[in-house]
XYZ file of C-alpha atoms in Angstrom:
405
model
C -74.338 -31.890 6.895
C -71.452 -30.977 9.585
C -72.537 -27.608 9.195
C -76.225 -28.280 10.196
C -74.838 -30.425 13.175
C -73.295 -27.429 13.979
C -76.066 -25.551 13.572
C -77.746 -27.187 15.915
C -75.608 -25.836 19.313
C -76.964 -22.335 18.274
C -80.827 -23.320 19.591
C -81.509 -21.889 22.723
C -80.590 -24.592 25.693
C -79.918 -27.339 22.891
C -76.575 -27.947 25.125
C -78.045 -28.039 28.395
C -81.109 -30.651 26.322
C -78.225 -32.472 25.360
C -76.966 -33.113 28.740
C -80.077 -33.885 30.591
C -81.174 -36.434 28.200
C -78.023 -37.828 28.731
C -78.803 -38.334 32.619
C -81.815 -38.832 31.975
C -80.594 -42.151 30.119
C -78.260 -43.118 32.685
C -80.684 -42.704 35.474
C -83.258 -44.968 34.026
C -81.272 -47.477 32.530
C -79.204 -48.001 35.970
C -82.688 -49.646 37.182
C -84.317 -50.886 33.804
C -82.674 -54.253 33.229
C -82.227 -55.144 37.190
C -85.367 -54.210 38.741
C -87.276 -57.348 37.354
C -84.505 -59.367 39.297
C -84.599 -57.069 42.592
C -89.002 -56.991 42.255
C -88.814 -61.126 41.633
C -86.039 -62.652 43.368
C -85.558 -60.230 46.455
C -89.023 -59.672 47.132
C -90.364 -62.942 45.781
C -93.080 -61.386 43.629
C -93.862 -63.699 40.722
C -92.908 -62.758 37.343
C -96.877 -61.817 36.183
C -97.585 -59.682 39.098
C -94.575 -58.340 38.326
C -95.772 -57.349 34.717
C -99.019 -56.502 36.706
C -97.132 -53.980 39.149
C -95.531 -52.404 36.278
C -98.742 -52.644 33.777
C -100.441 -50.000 36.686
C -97.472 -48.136 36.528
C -98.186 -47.885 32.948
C -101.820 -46.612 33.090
C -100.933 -44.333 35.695
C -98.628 -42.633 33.869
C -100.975 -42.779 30.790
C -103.449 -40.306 32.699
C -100.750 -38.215 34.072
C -99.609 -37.828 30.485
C -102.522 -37.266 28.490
C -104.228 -34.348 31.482
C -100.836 -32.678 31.227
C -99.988 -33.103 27.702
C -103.667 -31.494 26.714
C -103.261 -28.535 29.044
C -99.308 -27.916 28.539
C -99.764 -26.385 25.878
C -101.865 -23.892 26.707
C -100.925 -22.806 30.185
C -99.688 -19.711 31.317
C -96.084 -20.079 33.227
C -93.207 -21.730 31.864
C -93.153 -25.164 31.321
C -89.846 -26.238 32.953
C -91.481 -25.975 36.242
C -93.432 -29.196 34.898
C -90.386 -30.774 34.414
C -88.912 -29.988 37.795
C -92.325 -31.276 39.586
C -92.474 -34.491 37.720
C -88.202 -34.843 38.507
C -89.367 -34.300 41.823
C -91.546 -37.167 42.133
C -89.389 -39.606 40.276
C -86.748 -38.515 43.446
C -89.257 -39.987 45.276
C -90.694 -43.270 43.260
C -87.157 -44.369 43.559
C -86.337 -43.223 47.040
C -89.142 -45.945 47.845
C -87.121 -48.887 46.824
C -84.285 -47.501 49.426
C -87.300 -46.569 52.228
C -89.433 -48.913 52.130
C -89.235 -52.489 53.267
C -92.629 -53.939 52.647
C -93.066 -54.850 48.834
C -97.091 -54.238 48.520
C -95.986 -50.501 50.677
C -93.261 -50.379 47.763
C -94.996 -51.424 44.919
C -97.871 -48.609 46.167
C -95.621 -45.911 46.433
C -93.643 -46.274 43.506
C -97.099 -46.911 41.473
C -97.609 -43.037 42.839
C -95.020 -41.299 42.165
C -94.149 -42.745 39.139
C -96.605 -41.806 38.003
C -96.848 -38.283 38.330
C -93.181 -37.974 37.131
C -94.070 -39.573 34.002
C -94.584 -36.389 32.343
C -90.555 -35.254 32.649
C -89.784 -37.007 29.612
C -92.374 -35.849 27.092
C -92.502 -32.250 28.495
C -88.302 -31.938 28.146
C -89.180 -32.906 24.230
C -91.788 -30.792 24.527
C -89.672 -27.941 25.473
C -87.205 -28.307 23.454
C -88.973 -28.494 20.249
C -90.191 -24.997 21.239
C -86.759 -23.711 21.399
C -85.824 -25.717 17.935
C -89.147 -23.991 16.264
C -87.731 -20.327 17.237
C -84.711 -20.944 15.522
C -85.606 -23.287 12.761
C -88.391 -25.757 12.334
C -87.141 -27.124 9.290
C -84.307 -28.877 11.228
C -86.254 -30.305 13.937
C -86.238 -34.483 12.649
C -82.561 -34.119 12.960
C -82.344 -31.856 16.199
C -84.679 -34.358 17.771
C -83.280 -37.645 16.919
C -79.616 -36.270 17.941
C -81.293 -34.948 20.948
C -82.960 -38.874 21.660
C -79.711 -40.611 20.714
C -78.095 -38.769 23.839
C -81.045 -40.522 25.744
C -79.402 -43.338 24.180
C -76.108 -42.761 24.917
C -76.720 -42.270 28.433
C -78.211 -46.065 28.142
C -74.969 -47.090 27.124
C -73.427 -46.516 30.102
C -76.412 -47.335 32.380
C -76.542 -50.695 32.773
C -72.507 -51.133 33.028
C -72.331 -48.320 36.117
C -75.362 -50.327 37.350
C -73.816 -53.852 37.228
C -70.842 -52.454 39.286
C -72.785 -50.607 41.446
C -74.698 -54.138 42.381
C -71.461 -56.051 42.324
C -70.073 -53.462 44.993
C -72.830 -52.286 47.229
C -75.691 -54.241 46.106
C -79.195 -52.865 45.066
C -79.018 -50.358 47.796
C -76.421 -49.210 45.733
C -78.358 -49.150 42.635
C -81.194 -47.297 43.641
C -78.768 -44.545 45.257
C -76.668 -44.454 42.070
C -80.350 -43.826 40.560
C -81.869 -41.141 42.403
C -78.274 -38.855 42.304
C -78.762 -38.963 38.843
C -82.529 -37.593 38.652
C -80.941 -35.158 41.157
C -78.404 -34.114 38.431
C -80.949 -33.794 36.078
C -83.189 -31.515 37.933
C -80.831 -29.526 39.361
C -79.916 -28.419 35.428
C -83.412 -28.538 34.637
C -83.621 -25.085 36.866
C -81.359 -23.772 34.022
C -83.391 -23.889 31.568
C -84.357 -20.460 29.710
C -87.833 -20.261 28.288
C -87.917 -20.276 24.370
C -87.715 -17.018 22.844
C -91.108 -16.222 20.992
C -92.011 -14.402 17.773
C -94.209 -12.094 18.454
C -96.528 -11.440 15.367
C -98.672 -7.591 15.562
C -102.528 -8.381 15.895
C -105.349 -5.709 14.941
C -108.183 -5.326 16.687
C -110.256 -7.335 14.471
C -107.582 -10.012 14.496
C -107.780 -10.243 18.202
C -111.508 -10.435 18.247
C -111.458 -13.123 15.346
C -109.049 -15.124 17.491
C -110.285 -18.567 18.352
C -107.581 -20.769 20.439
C -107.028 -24.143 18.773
C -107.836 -27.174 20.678
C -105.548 -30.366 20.334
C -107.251 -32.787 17.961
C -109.290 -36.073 19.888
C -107.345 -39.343 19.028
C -110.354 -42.020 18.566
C -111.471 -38.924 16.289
C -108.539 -38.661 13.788
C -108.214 -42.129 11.743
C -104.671 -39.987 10.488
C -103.640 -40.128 14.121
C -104.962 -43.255 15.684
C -103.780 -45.681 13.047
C -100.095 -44.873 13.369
C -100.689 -44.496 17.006
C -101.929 -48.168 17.176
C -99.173 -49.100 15.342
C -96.478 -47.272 17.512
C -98.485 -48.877 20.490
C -97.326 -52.553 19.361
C -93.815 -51.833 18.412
C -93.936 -50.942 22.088
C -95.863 -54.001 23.463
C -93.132 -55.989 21.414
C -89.948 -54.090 22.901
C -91.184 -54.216 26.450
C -92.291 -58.018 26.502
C -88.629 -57.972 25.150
C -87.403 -55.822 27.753
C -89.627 -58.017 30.708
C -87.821 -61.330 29.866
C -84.713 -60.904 28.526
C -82.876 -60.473 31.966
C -84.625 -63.654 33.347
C -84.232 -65.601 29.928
C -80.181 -64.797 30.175
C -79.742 -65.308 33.483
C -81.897 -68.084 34.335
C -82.383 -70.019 31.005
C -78.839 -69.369 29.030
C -77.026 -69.303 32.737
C -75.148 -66.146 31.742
C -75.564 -64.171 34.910
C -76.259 -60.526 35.725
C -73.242 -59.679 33.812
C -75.049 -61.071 30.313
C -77.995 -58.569 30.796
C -75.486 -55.412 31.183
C -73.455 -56.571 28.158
C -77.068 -56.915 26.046
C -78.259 -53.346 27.173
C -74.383 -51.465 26.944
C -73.822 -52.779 23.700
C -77.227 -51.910 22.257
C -77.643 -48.966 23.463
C -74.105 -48.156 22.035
C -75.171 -48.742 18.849
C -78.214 -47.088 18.852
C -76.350 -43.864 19.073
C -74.375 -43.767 15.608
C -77.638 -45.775 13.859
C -80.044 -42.369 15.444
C -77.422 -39.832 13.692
C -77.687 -41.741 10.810
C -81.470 -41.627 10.607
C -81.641 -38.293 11.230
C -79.686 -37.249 8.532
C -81.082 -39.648 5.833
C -84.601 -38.486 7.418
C -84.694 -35.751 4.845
C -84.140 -37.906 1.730
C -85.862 -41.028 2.553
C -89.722 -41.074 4.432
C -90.094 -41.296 7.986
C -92.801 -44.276 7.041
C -90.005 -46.075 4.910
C -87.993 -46.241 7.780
C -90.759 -47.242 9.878
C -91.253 -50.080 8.141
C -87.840 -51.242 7.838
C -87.114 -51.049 11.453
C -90.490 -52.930 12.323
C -89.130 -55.670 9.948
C -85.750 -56.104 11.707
C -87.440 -55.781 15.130
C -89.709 -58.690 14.297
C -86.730 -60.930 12.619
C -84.428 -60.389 16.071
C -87.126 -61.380 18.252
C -88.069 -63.921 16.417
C -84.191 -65.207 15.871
C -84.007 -65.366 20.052
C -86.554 -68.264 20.472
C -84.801 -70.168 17.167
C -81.176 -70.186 18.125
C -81.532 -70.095 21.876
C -77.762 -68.886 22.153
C -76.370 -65.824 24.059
C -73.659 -65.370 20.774
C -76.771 -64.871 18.575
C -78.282 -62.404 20.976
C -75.488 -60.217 20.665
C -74.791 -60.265 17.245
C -78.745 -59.488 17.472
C -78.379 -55.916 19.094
C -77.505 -54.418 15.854
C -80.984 -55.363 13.960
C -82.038 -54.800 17.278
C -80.167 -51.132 17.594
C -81.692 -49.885 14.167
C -85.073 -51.397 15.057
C -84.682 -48.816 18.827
C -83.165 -46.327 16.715
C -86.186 -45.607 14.515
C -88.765 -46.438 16.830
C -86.895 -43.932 19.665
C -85.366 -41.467 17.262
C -87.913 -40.937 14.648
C -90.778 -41.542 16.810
C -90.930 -38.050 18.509
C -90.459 -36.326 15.221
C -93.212 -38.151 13.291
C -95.987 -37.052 15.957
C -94.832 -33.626 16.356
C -94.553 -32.979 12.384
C -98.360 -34.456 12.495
C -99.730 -32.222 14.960
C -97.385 -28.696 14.750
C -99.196 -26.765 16.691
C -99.443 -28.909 20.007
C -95.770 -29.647 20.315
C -96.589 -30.991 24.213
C -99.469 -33.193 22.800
C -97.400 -35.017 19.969
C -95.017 -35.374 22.669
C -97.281 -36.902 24.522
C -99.111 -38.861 22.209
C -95.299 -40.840 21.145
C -94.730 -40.967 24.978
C -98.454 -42.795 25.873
C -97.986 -44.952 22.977
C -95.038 -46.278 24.929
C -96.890 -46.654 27.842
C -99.814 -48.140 26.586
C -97.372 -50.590 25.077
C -95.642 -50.940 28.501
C -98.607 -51.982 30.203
C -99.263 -54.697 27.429
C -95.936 -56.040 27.115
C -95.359 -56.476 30.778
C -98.786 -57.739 31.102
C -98.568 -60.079 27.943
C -94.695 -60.965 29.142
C -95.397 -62.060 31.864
C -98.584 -64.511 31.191
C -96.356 -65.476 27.733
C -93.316 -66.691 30.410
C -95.780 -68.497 32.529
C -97.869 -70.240 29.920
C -95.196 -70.945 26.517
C -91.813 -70.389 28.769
C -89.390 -67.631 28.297
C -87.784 -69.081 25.312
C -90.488 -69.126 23.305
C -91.789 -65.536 24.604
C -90.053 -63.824 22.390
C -92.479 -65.614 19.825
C -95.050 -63.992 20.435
C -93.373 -60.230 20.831
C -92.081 -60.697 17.193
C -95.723 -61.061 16.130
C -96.577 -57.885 17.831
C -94.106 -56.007 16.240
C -95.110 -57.623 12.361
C -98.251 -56.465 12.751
C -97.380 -52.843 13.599
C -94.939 -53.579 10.421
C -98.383 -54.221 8.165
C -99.903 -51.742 9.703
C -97.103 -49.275 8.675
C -98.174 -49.814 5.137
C -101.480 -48.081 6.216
C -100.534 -44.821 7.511
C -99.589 -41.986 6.045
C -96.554 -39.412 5.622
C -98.196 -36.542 6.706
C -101.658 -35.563 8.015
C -103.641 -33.229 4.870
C -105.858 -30.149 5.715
C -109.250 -30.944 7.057
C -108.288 -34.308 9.098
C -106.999 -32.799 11.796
């Protein structure tokens, strides 16, 4: 096993993948636990417009997604130049919250921009399961999940360089702590070489026989949509998780800002060994095993939040919590991409709009669940979300057989 980690540094631009999922981590996770706070108490937008704001946030980046996830795989330049564009614009979605004063003028912009940068993420997977296929497919599941756990590991340190950065210059601060890093991030992203291709001899009557495969239709493939339905409500789970935890700590357990960076640091800590692990045991034990067991755990910790009602029991919490993330995040990519080989940008994409989708509903459905039940009892209903995508798990399958696709 040490020598396959090893093996890993000799893929084309696995280091430099490495490194900017590791910014990429810390420049989203500086943001992700304090912007509810900055959106609701600064700016005085309720908490379900808030889940509103970002729900449109989610569908825009759903359509960005899906048109460049269908067409990225069959496009003619490289596809790092994607990734720069979309850096580009998330430069600017977060350059709003330093540039603009007016919070509908904010809310617009970032809705925007966003947007069209949503497809950095997916496309840098993407990209770098191209460069894992030209060396070896047959260690991709743990290439990719070490390759997510860095995302992981840059959320470790996220929220703790955030807190200070509020505690010393405020949310000014924040946002410019944020944008340096997508800075970081693109700048490296330049470096990226394109993935070296085999190039297989065609005869003339091979060339002529050639017909250029089209990525499969989701509400078309039962094999695809069920799992992707299922991914959809771990997702609406984790983000109605993700909507109300800061207020719940802050507001109803009186903990404070410093509460919410504890939560996220010390999760996101853990997710990193617990991704290694799965990636390695990925081989001997089913993807769908795992899926189900990290489903279960997600839906007992949620559910645990609204029984005990105690900040101790939330953090002892992060670790079912941690290996729920770390299959969900780390396996996720993997189990599209080994369904649909061929269209490594549209498995990508399918795992990353199943996360949006689920963005859209969780902030949508966290935000009416605060208003109506409470935040304490929120966290109800996200644990129900995430035992149904644990039945559902049940009803997928390992792999995809000829002739569904």
């Amino acid at each position: 096993m040490v020598k396959t980690m090893r093996e890993l540094f000799h893929i084309q631009n696995y280091r430099l993948f490495l490194l900017n999922m590791t910014l990429l981590g810390m420049a989203v996770s500086l943001t992700a636990p304090f912007l509810v706070i900055f959106m609701t108490e600064t700016h005085g937008m309720p908490t379900a417009i808030y889940g509103l704001f970002m729900a449109t946030v989610a569908v825009g980046s759903f359509m960005m997604n899906t048109f460049i996830g269908r067409k990225s795989d069959r496009m003619a330049f490289d596809r790092k130049y994607l990734i720069i564009g979309a850096l580009m614009m998330m430069i600017i979605a977060f350059s709003s919250y330093l540039l603009i004063g007016n919070v509908w003028l904010l809310a617009l912009s970032y809705i925007l921009f966003a947007s069209l940068g949503a497809p950095a993420m997916p496309q840098l997977y993407a990209s770098a399961r191209e460069s894992i296929n030209a060396y070896r497919s047959s260690i991709a599941v743990l290439a990719n999940t070490v390759l997510r756990s860095m995302f992981s590991f840059g959320f470790l340190f996220g929220p703790l360089i955030g807190s200070v950065l509020i505690g010393i210059y405020g949310f000014n601060g924040l946002f410019t702590g944020t944008v340096i890093m997508f800075i970081l991030v693109l700048g490296l992203s330049f470096l990226i070489r394109p993935a070296e291709k085999k190039v297989v001899p065609q005869s003339a009557v091979d060339i002529k026989s050639y017909e250029e495969k089209i990525a499969p239709n989701l509400l078309r493939t039962p094999a695809l949509l069920l799992p992707f339905i299922a991914f959809t409500m771990l997702h609406v789970g984790q983000w109605m998780y993700l909507l109300n935890m800061p207020l719940y700590v802050t507001k109803h357990l009186g903990e404070g800002e410093r509460g919410v960076g504890i939560l996220s640091s010390l999760c996101a800590g853990l997710e990193v060994p617990f991704m290694i692990f799965m990636g390695m045991i990925a081989g001997r034990i089913s993807s769908k095993s795992l899926l189900i067991l990290g489903a279960f755990l997600g839906s007992l910790y949620f559910m645990s939040i609204g029984i005990f009602n105690d900040f101790t029991a939330m953090v002892i919490g992060q670790v079912p919590l941690a290996i729920f993330l770390a299959v969900l995040l780390g396996l996720g990519i993997s189990y599209f991409q080994d369904l649909l080989p061929d269209f490594p940008g549209y498995a990508s994409t399918l795992f990353a709009n199943a996360m949006i989708i689920g963005q859209l509903l969780g902030n949508l459905l966290g935000g009416m669940a605060s208003d109506v039940v409470g935040l304490e009892y929120s966290f109800f209903v996200s644990g129900t979300f995430v035992f149904i995508a644990f039945i559902l798990f049940f009803f997928t399958r390992s792999e995809i057989r000829k002739g569904e696709i």
